[in-house]
XYZ file of C-alpha atoms in Angstrom:
133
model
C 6.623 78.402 -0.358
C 8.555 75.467 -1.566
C 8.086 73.063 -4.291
C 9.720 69.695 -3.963
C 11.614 68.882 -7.323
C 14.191 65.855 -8.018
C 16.954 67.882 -7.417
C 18.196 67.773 -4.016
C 20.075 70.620 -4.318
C 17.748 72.958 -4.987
C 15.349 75.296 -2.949
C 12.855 76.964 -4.570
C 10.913 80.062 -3.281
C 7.683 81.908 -5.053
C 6.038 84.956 -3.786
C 2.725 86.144 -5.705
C -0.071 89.239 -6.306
C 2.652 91.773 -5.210
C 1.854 95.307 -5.685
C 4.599 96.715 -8.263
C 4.918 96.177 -11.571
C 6.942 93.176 -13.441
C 8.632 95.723 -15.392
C 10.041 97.357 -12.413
C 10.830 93.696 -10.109
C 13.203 92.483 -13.188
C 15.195 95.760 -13.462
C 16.038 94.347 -10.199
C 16.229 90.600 -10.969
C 18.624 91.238 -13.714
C 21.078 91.905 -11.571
C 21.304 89.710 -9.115
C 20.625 86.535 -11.576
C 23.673 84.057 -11.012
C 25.406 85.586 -8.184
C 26.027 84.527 -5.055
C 23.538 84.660 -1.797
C 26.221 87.051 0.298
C 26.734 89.075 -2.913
C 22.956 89.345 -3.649
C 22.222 91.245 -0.147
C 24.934 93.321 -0.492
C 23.669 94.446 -4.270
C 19.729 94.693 -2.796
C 20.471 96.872 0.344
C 22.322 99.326 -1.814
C 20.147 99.533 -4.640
C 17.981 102.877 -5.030
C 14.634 101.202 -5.795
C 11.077 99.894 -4.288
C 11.428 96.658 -5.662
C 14.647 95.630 -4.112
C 12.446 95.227 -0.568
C 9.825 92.140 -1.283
C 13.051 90.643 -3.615
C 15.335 90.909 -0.447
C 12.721 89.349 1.830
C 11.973 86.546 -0.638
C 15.877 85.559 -0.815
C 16.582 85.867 2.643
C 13.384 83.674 3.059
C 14.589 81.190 0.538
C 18.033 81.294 2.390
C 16.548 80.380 5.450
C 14.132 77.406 4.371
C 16.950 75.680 2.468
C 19.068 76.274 5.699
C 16.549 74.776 8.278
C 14.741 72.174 5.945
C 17.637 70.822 3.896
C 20.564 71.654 5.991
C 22.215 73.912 3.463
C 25.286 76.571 4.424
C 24.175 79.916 3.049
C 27.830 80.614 2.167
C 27.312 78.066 -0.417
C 24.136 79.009 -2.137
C 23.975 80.406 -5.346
C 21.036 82.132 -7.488
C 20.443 79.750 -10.195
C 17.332 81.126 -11.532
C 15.149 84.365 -11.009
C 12.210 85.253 -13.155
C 9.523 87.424 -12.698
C 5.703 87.077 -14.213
C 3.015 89.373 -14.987
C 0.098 88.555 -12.164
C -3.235 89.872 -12.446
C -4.238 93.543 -12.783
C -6.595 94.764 -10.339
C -8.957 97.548 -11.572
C -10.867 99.887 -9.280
C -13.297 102.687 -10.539
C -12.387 106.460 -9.799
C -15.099 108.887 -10.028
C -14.948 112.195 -12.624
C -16.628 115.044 -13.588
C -20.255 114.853 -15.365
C -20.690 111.759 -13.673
C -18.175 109.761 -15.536
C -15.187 107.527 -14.243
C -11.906 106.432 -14.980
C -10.658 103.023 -14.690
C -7.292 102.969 -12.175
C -5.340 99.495 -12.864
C -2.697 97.837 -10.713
C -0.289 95.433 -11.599
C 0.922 92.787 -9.446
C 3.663 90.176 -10.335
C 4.772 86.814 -9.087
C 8.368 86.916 -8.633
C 10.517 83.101 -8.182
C 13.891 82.475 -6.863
C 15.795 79.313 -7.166
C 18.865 78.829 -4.594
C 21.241 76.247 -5.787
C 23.998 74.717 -2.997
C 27.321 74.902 -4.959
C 29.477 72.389 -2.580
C 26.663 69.671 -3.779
C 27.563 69.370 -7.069
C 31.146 69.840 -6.125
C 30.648 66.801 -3.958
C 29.431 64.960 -7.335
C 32.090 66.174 -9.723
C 34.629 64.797 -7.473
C 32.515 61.215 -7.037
C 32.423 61.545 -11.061
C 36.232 61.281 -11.321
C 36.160 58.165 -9.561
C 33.415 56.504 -11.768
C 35.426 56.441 -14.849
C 38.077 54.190 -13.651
């Protein structure tokens, strides 16, 4: 999914209801907040835990959309922001002895990437020079 802001150079990507806990998906987030796109599937294919698959997928996918729709070099793209939300908790009944239950709740979270392209606002720095004069 992508959400159309001002910013040109900027792709955002949002993934929601997925089954793992938001707890768990920022352990992951946390580390690959700020770096660079190359960098951040070289740190999720290495890392030991579940959550590192849906993140991958939604970064590559991210990648790829602000490749194809806004021309973008993924050389140049950089993780601006990542945050992760609590999503809804889905309960479901389990059955127990003496004819009582238990209540079983999963958590889902909503997980958002932001891809920035770094030669953009190189391109405007070096127009800025020029504007003072």
């Amino acid at each position: 999914m992508i959400k159309k802001k001002n910013n040109l150079a900027e792709v955002y990507a949002l993934r929601q209801h997925i089954h793992m806990s938001s707890h768990k998906a920022r352990r992951v987030i946390e580390q690959i907040r700020g770096r660079s796109y190359e960098e951040t599937l070289m740190i999720l294919k290495f890392m030991p835990y579940q959550a590192t698959y849906p993140i991958l997928k939604l970064v590559s996918s991210a990648a790829t959309n602000a490749s194809q729709n806004r021309g973008f070099n993924k050389a140049n793209l950089v993780i601006s922001e990542a945050k992760v939300n609590q999503g809804t908790t889905g309960k479901k009944r389990r059955p127990r002895a003496r004819g009582r239950n238990c209540l079983i709740k999963k958590q889902t979270c909503h997980i958002t990437i932001v891809l920035k392209d770094k030669s953009f606002y190189q391109e405007e720095k070096d127009f800025s020079i020029y504007k003072t004069f």
